[in-house]
mmCIF file of C-alpha atoms in Angstrom:
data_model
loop_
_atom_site.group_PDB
_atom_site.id
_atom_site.type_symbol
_atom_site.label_atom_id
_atom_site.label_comp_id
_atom_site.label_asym_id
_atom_site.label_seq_id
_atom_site.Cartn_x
_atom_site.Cartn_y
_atom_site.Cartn_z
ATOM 1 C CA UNK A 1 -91.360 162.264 -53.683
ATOM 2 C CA UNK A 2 -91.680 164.629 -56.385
ATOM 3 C CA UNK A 3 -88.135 165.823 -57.188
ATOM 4 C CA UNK A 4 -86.249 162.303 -56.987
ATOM 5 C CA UNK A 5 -83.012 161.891 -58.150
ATOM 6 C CA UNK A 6 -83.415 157.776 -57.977
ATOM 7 C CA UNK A 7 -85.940 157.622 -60.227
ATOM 8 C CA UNK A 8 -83.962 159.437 -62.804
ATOM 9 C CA UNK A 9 -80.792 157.572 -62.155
ATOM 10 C CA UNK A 10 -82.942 154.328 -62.224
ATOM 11 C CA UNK A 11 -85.088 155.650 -65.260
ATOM 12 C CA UNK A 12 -81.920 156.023 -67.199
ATOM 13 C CA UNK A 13 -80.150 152.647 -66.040
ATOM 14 C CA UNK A 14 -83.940 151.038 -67.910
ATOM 15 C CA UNK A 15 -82.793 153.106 -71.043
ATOM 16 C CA UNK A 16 -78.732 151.932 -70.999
ATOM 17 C CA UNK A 17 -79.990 148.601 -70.349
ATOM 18 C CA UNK A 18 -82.060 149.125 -74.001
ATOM 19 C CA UNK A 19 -78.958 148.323 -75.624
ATOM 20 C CA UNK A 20 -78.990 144.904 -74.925
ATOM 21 C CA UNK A 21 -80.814 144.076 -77.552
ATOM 22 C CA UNK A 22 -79.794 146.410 -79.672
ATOM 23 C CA UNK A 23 -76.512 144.749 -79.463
ATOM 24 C CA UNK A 24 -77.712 141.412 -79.723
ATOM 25 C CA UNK A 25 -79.427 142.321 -83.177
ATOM 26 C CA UNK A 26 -75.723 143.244 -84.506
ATOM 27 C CA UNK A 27 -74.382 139.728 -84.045
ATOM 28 C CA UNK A 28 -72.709 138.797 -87.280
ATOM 29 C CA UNK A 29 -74.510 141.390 -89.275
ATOM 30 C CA UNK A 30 -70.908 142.936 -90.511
ATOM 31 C CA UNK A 31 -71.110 139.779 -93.187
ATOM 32 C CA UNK A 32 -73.756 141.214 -94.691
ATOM 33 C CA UNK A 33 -73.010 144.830 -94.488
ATOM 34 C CA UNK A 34 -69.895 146.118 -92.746
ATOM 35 C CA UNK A 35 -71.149 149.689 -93.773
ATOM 36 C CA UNK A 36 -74.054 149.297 -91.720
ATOM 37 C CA UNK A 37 -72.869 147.777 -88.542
ATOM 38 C CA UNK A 38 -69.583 150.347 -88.112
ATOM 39 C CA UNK A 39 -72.650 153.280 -88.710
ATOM 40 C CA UNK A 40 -74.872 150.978 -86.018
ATOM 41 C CA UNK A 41 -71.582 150.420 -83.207
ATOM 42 C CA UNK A 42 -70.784 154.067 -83.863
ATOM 43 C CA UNK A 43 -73.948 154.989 -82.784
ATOM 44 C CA UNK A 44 -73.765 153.228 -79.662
ATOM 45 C CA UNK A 45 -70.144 154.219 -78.934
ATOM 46 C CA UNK A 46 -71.843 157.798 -78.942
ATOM 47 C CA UNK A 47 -74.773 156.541 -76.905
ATOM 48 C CA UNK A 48 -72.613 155.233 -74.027
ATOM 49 C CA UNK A 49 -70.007 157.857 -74.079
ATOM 50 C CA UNK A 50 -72.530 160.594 -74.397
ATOM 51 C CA UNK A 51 -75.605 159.443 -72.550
ATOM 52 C CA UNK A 52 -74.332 156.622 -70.106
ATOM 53 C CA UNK A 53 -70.685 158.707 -69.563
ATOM 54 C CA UNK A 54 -71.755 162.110 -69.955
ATOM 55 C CA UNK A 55 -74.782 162.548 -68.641
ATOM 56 C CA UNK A 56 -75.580 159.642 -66.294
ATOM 57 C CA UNK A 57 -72.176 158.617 -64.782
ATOM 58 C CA UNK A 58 -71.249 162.626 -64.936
ATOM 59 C CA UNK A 59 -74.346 162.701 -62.342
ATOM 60 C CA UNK A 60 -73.012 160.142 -60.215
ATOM 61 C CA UNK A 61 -69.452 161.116 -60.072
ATOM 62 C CA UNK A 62 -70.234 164.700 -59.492
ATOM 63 C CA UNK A 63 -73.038 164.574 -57.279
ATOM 64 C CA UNK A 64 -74.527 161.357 -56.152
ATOM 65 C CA UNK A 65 -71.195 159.934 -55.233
ATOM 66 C CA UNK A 66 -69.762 162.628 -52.893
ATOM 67 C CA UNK A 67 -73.167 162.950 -51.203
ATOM 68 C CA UNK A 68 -72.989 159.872 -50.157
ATOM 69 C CA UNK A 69 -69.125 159.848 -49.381
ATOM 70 C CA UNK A 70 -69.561 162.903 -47.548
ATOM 71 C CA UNK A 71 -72.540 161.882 -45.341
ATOM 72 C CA UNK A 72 -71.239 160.998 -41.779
ATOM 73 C CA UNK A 73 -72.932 157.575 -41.176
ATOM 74 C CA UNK A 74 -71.615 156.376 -44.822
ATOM 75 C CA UNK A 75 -68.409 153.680 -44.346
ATOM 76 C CA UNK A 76 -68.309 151.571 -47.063
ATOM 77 C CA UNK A 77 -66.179 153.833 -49.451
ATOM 78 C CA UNK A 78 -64.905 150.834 -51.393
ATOM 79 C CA UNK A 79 -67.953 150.295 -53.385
ATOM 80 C CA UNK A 80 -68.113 154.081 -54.384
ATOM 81 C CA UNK A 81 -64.191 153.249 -55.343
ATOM 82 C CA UNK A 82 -65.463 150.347 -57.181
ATOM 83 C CA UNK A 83 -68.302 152.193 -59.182
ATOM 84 C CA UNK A 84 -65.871 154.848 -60.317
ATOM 85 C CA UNK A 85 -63.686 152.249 -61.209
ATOM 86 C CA UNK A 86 -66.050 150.527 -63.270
ATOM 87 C CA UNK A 87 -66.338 154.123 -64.789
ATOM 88 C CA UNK A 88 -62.912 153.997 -65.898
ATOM 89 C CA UNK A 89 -63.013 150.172 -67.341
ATOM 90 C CA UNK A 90 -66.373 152.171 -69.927
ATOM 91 C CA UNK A 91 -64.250 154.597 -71.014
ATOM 92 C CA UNK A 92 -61.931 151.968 -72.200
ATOM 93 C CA UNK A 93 -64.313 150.201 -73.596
ATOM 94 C CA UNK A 94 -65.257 152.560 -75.595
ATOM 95 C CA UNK A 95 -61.771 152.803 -77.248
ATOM 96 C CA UNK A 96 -61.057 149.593 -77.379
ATOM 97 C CA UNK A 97 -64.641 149.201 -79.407
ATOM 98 C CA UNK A 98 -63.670 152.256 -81.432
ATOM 99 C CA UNK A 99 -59.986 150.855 -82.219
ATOM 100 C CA UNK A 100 -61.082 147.646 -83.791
ATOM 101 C CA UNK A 101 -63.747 149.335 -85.983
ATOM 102 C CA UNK A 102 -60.943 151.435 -87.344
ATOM 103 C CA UNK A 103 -58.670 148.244 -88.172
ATOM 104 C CA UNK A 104 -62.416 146.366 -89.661
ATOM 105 C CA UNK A 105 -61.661 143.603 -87.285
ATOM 106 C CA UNK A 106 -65.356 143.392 -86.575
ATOM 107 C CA UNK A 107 -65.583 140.045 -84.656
ATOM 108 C CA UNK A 108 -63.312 141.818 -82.046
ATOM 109 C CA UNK A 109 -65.406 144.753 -81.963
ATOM 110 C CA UNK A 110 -68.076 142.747 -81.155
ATOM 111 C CA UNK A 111 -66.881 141.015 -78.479
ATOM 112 C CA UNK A 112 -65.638 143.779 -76.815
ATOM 113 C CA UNK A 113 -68.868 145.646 -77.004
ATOM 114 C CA UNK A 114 -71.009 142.472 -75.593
ATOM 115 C CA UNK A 115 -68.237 142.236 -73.076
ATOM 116 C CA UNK A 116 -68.816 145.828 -71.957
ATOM 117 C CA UNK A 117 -72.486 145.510 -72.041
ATOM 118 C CA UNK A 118 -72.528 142.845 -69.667
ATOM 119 C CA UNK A 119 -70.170 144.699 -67.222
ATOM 120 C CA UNK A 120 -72.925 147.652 -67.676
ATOM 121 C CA UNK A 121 -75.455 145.668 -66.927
ATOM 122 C CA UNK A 122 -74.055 144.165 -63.814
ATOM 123 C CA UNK A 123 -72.964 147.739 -62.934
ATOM 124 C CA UNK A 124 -76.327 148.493 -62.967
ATOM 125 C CA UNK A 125 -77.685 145.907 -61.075
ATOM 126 C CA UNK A 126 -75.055 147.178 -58.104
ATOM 127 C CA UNK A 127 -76.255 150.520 -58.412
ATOM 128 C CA UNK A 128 -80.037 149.670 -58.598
ATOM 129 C CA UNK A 129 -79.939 147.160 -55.938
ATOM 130 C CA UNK A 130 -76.932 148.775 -53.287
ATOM 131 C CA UNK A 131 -75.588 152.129 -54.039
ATOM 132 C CA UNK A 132 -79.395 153.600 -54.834
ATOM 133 C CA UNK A 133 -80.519 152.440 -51.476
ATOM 134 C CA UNK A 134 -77.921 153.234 -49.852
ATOM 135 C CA UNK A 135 -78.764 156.336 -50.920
ATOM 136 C CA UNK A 136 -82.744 156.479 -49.946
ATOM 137 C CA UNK A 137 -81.206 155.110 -46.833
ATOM 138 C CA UNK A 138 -78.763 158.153 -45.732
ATOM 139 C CA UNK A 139 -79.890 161.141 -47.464
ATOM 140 C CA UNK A 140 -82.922 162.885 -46.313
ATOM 141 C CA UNK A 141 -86.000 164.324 -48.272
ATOM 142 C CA UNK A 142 -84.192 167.715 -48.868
ATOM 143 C CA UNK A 143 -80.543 166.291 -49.651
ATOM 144 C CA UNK A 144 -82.417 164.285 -52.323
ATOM 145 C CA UNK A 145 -83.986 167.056 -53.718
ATOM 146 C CA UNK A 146 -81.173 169.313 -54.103
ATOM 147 C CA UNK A 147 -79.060 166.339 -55.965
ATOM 148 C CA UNK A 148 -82.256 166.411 -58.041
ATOM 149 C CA UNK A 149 -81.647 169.988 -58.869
ATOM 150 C CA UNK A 150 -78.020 169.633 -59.665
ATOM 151 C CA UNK A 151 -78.795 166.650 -61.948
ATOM 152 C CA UNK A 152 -80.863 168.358 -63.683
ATOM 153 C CA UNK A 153 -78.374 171.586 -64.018
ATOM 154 C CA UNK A 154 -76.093 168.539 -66.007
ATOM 155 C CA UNK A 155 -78.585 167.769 -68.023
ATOM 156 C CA UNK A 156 -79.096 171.550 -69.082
ATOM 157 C CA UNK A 157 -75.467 172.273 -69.336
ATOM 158 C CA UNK A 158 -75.246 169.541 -71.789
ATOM 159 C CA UNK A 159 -78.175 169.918 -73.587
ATOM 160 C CA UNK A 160 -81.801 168.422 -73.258
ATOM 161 C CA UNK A 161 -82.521 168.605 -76.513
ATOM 162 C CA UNK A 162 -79.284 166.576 -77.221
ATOM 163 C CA UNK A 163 -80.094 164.213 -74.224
ATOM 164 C CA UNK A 164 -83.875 163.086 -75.816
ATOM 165 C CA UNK A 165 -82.120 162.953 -79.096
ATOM 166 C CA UNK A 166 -79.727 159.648 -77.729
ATOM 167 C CA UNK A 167 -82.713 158.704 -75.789
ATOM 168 C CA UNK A 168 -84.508 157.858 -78.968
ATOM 169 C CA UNK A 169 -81.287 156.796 -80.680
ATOM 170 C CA UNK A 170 -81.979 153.055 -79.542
#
């Protein structure tokens, strides 16, 4: 299909999931220079909040989610609970990160951030491997491509030239 919205969404879950090693590079590295890895979390604290919040999970809430919510043969409205949930548990992730930067406990920032990452990660793998089919499964050819069209509206109204900027910020 030529205008499909899962290969975005999944396109950008391969990017998110680029943090993983990102992350695992930081491990410890605020012994040798606390300078460097509050500039490197801050960068991913914009990443997710920008990128994985505001642009991808902005898509999902907005559009994906009630499309599939809406559609009459769709019944398991827990899981799109559970996804926005998980939504919810980022954003507080995100302060929580943020919060012990700010006090220099750095071995709690850490944790936090690797704890968050995993919870991404298996977020992902829900949406990839349930919610995206699900999806494929209900919608038709021209529901698809009109969720394509509004994702890309996001991605306007917030700025492409902002969105390939945290692209290449990993």
């Amino acid at each position: 299909m030529e205008h499909d919205p899962i290969k975005i969404m999944l396109d950008e879950h391969e990017l998110i999931a680029q943090a993983e090693e990102v992350i695992e590079n930081l491990n410890n590295s605020w012994h040798n220079n606390s300078e460097k890895y509050e500039n490197a979390v801050a960068s991913l604290i914009a990443f997710f909040r920008e990128y994985a919040d505001g642009h991808h999970h902005r898509k999902e809430e907005e559009v994906l989610f009630p499309a599939i919510s809406n559609h009459p043969d769709f019944n398991l409205q827990d899981i799109i609970d559970e996804l926005e949930q998980h939504h919810e548990d980022f954003r507080e992730y995100t302060k929580e990160i943020e919060h012990a930067l700010e006090e220099k406990e750095y071995e709690k920032s850490y944790t936090v951030l690797t704890n968050y990452l995993q919870d991404l990660l298996d977020h992902i793998a829900i949406e990839n491997d349930e919610l995206f089919v699900l999806a494929e499964t209900l919608l038709d050819e021209d529901e698809l491509k009109t969720i394509y069209f509004k994702f890309m509206d996001i991605d306007m109204e917030l700025g492409d030239e902002r969105k390939t900027k945290l692209e290449q910020s990993l």
